[in-house]
Short mmCIF file of C-alpha atoms and ligand atoms in Angstrom, two decimals:
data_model
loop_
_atom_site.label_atom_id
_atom_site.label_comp_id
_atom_site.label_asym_id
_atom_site.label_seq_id
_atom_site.Cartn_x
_atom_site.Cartn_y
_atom_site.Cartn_z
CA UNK A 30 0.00 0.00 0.00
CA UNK A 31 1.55 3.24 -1.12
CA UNK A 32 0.34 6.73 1.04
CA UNK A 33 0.77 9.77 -0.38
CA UNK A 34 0.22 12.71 2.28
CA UNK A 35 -2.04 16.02 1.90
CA UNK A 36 -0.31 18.52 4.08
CA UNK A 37 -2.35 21.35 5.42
CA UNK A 38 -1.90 21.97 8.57
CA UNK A 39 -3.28 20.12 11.50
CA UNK A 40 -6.02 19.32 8.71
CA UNK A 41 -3.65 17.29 6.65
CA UNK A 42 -4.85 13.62 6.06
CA UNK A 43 -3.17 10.88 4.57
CA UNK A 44 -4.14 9.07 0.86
CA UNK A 45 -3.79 5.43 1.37
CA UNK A 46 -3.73 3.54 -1.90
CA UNK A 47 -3.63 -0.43 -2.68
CA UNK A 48 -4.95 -2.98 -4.60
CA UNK A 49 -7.75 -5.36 -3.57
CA UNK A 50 -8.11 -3.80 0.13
CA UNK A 51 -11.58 -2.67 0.19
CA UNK A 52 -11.41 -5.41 3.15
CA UNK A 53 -8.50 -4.00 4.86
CA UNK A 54 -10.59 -0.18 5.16
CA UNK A 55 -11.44 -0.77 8.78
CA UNK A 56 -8.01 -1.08 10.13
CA UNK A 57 -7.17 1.91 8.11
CA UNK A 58 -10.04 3.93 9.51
CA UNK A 59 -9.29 2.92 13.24
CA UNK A 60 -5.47 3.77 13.11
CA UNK A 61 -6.62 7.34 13.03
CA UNK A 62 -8.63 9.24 15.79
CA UNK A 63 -11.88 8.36 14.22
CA UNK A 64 -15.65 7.92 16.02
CA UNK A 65 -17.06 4.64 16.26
CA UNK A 66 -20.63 5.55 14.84
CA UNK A 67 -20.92 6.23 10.92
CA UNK A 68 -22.70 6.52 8.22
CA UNK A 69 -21.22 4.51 4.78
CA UNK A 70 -23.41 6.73 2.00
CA UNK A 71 -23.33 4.75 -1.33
CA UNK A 72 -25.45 5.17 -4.24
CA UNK A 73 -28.32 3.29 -6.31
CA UNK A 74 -25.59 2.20 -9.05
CA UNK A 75 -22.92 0.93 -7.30
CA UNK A 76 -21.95 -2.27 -7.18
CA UNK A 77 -23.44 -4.07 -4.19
CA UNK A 78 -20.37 -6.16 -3.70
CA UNK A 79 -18.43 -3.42 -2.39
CA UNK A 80 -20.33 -2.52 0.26
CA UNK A 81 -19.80 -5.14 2.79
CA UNK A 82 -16.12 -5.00 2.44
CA UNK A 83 -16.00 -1.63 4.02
CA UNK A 84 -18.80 -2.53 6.11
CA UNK A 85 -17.52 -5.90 7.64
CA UNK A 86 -13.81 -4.29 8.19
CA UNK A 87 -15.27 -1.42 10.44
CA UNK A 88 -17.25 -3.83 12.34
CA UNK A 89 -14.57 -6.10 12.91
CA UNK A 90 -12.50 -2.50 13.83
CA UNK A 91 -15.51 -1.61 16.65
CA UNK A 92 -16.93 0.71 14.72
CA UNK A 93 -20.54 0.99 13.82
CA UNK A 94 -21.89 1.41 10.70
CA UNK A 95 -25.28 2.74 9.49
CA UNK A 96 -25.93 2.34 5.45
CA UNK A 97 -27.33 5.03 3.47
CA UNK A 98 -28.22 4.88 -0.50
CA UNK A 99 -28.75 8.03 -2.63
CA UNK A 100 -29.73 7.85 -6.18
CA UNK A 101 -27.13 7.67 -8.21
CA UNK A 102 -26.44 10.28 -11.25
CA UNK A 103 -25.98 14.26 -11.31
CA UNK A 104 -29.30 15.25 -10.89
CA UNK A 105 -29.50 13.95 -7.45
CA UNK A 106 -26.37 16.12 -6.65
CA UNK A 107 -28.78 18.49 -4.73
CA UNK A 108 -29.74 19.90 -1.24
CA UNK A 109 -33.19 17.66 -1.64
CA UNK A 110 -30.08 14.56 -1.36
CA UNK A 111 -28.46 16.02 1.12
CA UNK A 112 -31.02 17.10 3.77
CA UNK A 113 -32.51 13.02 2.89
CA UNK A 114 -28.54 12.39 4.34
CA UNK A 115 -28.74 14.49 7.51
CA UNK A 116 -32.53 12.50 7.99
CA UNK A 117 -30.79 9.51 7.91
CA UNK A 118 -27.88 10.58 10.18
CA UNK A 119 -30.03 11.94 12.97
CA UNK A 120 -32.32 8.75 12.74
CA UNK A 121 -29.17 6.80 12.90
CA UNK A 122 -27.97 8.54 16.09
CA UNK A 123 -25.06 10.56 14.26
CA UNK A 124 -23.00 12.96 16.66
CA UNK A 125 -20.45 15.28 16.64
CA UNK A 126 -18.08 12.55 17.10
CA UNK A 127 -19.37 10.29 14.32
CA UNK A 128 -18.55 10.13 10.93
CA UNK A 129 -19.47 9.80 7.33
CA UNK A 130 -18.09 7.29 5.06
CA UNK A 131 -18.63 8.01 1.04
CA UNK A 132 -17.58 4.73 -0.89
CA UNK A 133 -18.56 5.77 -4.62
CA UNK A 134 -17.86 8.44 -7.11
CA UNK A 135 -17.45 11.90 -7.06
CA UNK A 136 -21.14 12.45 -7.07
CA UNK A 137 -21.66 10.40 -3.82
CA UNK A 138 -18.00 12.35 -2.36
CA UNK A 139 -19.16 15.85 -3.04
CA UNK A 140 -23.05 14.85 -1.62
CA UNK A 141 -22.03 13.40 1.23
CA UNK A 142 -19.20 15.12 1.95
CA UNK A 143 -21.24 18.85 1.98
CA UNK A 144 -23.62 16.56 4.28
CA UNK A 145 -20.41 15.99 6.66
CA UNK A 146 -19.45 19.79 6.28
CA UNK A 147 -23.21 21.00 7.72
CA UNK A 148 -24.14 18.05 9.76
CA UNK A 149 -24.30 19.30 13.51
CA UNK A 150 -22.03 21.96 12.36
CA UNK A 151 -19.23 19.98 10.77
CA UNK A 152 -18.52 16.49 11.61
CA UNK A 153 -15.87 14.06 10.37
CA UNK A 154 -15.81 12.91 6.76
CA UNK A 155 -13.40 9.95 4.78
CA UNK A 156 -13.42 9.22 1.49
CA UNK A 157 -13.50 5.71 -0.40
CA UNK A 158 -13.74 7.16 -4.12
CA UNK A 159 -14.37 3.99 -6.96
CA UNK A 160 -14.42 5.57 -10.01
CA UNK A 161 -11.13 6.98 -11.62
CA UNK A 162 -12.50 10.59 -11.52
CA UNK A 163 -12.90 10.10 -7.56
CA UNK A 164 -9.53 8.72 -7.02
CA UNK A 165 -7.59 11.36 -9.07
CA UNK A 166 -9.90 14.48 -8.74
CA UNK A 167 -12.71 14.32 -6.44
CA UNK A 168 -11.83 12.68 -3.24
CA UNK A 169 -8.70 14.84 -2.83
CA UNK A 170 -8.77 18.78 -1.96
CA UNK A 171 -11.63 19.62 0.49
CA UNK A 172 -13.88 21.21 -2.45
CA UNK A 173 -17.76 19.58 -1.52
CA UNK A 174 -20.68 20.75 -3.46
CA UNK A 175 -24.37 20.40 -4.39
CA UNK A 176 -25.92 21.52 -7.55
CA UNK A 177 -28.60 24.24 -8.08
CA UNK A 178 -31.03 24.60 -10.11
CA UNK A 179 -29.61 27.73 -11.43
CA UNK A 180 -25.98 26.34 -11.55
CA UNK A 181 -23.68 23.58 -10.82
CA UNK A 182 -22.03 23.16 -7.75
CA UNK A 183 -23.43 26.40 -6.42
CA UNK A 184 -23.86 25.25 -2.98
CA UNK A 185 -20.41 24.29 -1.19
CA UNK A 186 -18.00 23.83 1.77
CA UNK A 187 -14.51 23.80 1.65
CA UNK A 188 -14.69 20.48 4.09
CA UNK A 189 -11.06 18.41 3.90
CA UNK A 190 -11.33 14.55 4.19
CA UNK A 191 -9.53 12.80 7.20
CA UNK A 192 -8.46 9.71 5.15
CA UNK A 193 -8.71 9.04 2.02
CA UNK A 194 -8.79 5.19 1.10
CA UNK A 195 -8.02 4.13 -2.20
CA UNK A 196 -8.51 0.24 -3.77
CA UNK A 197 -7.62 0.64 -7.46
CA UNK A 198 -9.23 -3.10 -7.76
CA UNK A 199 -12.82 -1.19 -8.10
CA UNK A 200 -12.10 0.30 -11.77
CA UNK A 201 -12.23 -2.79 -13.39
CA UNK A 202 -15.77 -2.26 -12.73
CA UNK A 203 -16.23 0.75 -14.47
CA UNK A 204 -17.79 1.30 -17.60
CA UNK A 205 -15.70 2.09 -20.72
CA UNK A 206 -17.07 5.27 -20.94
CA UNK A 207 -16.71 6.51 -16.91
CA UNK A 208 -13.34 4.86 -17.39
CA UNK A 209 -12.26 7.22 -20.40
CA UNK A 210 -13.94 10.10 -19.00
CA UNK A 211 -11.99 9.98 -15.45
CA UNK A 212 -8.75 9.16 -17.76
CA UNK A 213 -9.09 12.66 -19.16
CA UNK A 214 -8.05 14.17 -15.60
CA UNK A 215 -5.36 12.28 -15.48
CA UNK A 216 -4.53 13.71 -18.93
CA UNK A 217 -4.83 16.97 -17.45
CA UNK A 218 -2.47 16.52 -14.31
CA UNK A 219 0.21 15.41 -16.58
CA UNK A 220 -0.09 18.21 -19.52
CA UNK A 221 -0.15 20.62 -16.79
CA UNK A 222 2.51 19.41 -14.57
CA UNK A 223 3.88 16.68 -14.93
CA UNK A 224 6.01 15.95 -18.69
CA UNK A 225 7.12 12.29 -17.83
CA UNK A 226 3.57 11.55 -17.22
CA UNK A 227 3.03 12.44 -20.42
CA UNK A 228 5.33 10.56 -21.89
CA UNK A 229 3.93 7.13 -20.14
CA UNK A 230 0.31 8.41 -21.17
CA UNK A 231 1.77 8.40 -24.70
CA UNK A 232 2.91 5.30 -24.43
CA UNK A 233 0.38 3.82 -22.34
CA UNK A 234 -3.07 5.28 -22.63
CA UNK A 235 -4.81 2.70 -25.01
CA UNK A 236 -3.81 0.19 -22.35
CA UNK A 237 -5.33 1.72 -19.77
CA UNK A 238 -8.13 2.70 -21.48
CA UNK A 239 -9.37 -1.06 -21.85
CA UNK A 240 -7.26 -1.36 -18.24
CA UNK A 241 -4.27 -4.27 -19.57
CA UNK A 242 -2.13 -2.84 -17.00
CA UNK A 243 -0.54 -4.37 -13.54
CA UNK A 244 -1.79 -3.76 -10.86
CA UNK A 245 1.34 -2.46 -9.43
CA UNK A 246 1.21 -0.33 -12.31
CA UNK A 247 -2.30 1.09 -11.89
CA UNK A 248 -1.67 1.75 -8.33
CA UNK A 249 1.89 4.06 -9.63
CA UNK A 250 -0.34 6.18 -11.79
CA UNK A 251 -3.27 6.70 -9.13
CA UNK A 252 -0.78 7.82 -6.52
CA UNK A 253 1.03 10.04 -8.80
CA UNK A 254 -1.74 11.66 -9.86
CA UNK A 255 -3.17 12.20 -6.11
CA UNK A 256 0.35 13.33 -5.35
CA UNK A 257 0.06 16.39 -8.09
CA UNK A 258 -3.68 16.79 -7.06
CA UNK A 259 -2.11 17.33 -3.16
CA UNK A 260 0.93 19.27 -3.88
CA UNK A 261 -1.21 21.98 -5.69
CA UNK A 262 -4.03 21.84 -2.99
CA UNK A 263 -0.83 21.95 -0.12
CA UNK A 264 0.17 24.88 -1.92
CA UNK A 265 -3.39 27.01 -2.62
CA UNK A 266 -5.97 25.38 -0.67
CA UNK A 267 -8.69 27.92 -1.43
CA UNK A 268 -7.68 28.42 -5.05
CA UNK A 269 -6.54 31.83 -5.00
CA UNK A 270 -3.52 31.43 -7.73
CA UNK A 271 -1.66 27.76 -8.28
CA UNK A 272 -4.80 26.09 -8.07
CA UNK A 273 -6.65 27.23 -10.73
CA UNK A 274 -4.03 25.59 -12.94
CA UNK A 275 -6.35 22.14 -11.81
CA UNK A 276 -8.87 24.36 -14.17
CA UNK A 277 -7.06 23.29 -17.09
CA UNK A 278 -10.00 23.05 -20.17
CA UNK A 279 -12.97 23.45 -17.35
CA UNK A 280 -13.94 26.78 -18.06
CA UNK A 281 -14.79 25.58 -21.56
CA UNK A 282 -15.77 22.08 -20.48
CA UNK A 283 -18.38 23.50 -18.08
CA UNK A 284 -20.28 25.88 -20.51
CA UNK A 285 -20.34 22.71 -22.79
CA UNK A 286 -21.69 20.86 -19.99
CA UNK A 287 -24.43 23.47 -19.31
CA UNK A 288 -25.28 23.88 -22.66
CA UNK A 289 -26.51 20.31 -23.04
CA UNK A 290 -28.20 20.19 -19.69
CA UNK A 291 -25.42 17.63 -18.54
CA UNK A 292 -26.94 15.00 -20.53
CA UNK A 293 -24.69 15.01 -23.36
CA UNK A 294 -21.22 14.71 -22.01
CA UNK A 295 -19.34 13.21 -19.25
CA UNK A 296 -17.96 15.36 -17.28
CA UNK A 297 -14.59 14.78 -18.57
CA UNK A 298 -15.15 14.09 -22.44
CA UNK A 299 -16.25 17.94 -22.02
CA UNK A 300 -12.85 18.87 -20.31
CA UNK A 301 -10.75 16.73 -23.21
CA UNK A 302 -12.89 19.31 -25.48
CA UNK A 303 -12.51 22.14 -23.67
CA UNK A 304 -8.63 21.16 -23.38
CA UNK A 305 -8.36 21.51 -27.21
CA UNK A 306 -9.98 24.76 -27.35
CA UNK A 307 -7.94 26.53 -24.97
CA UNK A 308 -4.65 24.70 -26.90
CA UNK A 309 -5.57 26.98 -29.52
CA UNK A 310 -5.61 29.85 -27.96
CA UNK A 311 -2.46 28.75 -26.10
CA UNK A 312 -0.63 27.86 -30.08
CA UNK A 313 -2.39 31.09 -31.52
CA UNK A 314 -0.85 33.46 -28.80
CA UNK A 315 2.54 31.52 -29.63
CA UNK A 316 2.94 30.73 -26.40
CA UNK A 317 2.62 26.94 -27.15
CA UNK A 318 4.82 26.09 -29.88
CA UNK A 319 3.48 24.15 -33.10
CA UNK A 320 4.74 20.55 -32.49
CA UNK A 321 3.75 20.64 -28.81
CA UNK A 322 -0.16 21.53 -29.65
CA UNK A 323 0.00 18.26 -32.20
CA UNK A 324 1.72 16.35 -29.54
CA UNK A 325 -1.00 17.60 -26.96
CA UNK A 326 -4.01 16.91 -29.38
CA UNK A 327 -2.64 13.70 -30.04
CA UNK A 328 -2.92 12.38 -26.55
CA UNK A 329 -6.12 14.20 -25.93
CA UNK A 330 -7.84 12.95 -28.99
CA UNK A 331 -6.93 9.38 -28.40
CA UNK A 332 -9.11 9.34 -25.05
CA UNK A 333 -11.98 9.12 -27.71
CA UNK A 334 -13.68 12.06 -28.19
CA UNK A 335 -17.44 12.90 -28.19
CA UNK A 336 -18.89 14.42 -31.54
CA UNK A 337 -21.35 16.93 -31.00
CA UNK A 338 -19.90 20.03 -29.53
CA UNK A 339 -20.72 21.36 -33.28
CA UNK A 340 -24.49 22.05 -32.92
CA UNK A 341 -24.37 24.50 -29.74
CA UNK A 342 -23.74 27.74 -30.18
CA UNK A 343 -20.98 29.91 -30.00
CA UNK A 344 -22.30 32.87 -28.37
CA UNK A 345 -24.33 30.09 -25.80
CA UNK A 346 -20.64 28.98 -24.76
CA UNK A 347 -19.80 32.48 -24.72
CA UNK A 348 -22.74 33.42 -22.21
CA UNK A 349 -21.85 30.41 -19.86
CA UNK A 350 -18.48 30.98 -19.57
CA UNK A 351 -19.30 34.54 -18.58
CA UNK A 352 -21.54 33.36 -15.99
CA UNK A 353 -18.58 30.81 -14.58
CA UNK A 354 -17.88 30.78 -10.80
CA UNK A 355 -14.11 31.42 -12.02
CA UNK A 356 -14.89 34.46 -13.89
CA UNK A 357 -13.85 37.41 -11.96
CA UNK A 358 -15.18 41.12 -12.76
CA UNK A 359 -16.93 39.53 -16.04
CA UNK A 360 -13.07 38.49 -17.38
CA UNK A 361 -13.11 35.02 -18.40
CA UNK A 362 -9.76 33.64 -17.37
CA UNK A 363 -8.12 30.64 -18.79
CA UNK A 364 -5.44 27.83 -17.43
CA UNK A 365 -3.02 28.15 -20.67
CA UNK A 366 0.00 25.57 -21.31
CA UNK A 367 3.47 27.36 -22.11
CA UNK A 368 4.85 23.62 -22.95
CA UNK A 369 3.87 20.44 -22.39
CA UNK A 370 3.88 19.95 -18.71
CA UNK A 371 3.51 23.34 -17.62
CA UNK A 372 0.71 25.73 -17.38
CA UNK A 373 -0.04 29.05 -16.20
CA UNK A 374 -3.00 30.21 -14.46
CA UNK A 375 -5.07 33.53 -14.61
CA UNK A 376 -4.63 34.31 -18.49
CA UNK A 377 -7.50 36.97 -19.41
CA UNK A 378 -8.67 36.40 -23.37
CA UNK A 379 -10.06 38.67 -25.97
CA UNK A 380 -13.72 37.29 -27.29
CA UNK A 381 -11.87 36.95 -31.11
CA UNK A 382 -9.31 34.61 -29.37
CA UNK A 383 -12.12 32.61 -27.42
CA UNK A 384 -14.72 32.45 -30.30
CA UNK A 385 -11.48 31.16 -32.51
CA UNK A 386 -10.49 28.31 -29.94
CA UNK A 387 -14.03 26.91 -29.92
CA UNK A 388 -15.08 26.75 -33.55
CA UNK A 389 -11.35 25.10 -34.09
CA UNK A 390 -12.86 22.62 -30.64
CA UNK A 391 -15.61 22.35 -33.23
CA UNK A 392 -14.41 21.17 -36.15
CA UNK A 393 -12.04 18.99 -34.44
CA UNK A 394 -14.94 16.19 -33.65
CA UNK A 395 -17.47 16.75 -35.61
CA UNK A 396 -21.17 15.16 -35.52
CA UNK A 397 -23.55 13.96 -33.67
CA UNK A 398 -23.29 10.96 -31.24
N1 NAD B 26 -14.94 17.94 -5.25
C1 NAD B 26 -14.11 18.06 -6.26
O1 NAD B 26 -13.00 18.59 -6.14
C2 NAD B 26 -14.51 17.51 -7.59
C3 NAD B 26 -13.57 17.42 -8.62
C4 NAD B 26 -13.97 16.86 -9.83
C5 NAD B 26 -15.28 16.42 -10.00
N2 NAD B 26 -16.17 16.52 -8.98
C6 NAD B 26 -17.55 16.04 -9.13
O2 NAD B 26 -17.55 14.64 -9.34
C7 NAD B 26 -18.77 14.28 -10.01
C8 NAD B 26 -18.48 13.22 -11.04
O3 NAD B 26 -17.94 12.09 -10.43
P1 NAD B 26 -17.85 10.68 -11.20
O4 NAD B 26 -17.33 10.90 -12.55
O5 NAD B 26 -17.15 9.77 -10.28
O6 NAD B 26 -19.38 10.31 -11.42
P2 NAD B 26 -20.44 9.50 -10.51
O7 NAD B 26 -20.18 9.69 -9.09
O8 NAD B 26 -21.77 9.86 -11.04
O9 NAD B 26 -20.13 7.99 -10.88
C9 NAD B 26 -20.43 7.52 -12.17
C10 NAD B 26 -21.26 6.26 -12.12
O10 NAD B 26 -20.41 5.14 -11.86
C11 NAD B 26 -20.94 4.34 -10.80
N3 NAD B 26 -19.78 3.74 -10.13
C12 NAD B 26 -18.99 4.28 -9.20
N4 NAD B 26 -17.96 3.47 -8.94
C13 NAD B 26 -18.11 2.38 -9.72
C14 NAD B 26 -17.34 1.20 -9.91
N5 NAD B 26 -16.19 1.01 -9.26
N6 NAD B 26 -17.79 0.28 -10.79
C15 NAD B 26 -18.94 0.50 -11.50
N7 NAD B 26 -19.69 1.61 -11.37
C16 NAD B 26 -19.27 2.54 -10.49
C17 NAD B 26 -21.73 5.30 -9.97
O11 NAD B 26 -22.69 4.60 -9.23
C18 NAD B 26 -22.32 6.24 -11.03
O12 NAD B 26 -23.49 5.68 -11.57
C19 NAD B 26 -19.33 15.56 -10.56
O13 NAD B 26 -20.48 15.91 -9.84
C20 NAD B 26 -18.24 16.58 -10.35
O14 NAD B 26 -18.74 17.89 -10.12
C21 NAD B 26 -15.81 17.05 -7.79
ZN1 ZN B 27 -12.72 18.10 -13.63
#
């Protein structure tokens, strides 16, 4: 089992990461100054079989464990889910020493986890993320959430994790397309920090795309990517500079998202879109030279990219991205790469420069899916 550490403070955490030791979670959890009541919040689509794992483990650890299922998908990422969790908690006897448990994606992380950061106040939360978004993304950096009618993940706590437990065993579970989707993250972290991930992405991403990969080997890439997900949260916890670099292609991903009521996209075939508009701007500005933009669209492309993006609107993307919680004093700012590996945050861009980077986004994949 390799750990990789979060350090903030006295509100750093560990990231424990292994292979097969869903089973092993409740020795984990007691080695740290955890309660011995909580709440394991799962949802509808899970897999049932990971459940008592976690379950078993914390009752052979003393610890108590109360089950609670949400419905799984986006659209139950909303205070209607999370006050149905605090229900549950106070029927189940949840105190301020107690704790929840969310084994499942990032949905079921950023629900339950805003449910930890309100519940009585703030009570403890850990984190068993199973999809490849979770493990990379999600699970690590405090940032919990609820969606709003009026906007996605309007409703928040910053809320940090005291563990976060990792078994890389539960991807082979995942569908092709969650799979692919989470994958383009881990794109991200390496095009934005990290150039000898790239090159092992190059190498390596149609393997791990239908997952012919060690375990050993799975478990490397997890960990490094949790380890460039915690330096940059260690550094800028409340995302007032480096972290916005973790932005990388969202600004553009989101208003795609929007635009097609999140039912077209996942979350992160919209990013590996977004990521080739803003490569544009980045090769148009010259600050990304000409052979690292193919190089870049290269491994972006071959994550398998949605068609689509054609039929919305320019000036609808335009609107959205105006309207994004990142946008400060109406100037939409963009996470551009000066090479492969390294990006810079906070670059402001002229509507001309924008307008170009989607319709070349556009006619990159085109069609319908
Ligand atoms: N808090 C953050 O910093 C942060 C960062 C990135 C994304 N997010 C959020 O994460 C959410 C997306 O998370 P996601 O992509 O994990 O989606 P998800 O949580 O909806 O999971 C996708 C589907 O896969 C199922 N599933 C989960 N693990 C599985 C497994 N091992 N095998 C088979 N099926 C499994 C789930 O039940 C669900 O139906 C979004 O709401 C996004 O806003 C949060
Ligand atoms: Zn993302």
């Amino acid at each position: 089992m390799q750990t990789v550490q979060v350090d903030l403070g006295d509100r750093s955490y560990p990231i424990r990461i292994g292979h097969g030791t869903l089973g092993d979670f409740g020795e984990a959890y007691a080695a740290l100054d955890l309660g011995r009541r909580t709440a394991v919040v799962t949802d509808s689509n899970l897999p049932a079989r990971y459940l008592e794992p976690v379950r078993q483990s914390l009752d052979a650890a003393g610890v108590s464990t109360v089950p609670v299922t949400v419905p799984a998908g986006e659209s139950h990422k909303t205070l209607a889910t999370v006050d149905h969790l605090c229900g549950e908690f106070i029927r189940a006897g949840l105190d301020r020493a107690s704790c929840v448990v969310a084994l499942g994606g990032g949905v079921v992380g950023d629900t339950a986890g805003f449910a930890a950061a309100v519940y009585q106040r703030g009570i403890d939360f850990v984190q068993v993320p199973t999809t490849v978004l979770a493990q990379v993304d999600a699970s690590v950096g405090g940032k919990t959430a609820v969606d709003h009618a009026l906007g996605k993940n309007m409703v928040g706590a910053f809320h940090q994790p005291r563990l976060v437990y990792i078994d890389t065993e539960t991807l082979f579970s995942l569908p092709p397309r969650e799979l692919r989707s989470g994958l383009a993250e881990v794109v991200k972290h390496a095009l934005i920090r990290d150039p000898e991930l790239v090159d092992f992405l190059e190498r390596r991403v149609g393997d791990l795309l239908s997952l012919e990969v060690e375990p050993e080997e799975l478990d490397w890439l997890i960990a490094r990517n949790c380890q460039i997900k915690a330096d940059v949260v260690s550094a800028d916890e409340k995302e007032s500079g480096l972290r916005e670099i973790l932005n990388y292609g969202h600004t553009v991903g989101h208003a795609l998202e929007a635009a097609t009521e999140y039912r077209q996209f996942r979350h992160g075939e919209a990013v590996s879109l977004g990521m080739l508009a803003v490569a544009h701007i980045a090769r148009a500005r010259g600050l990304l030279g000409e052979e690292a933009f193919l190089r870049h669209n290269t491994l972006v492309s071959r994550l398998g990219l949605p068609g689509g993006a054609d039929a919305i609107g320019v000036d609808d993307l335009l609107g959205r991205m105006a309207s994004d919680k990142k946008t400060r004093d109406g100037v939409i700012r963009f996470v551009l790469l000066q090479s492969i590996g390294h990006a810079s945050p906070a670059n402001s861009a002229t509507r001309q420069e924008v307008v170009a980077g989607i319709r070349y986004m556009q006619g990159f994949v085109p069609g319908s899916r």
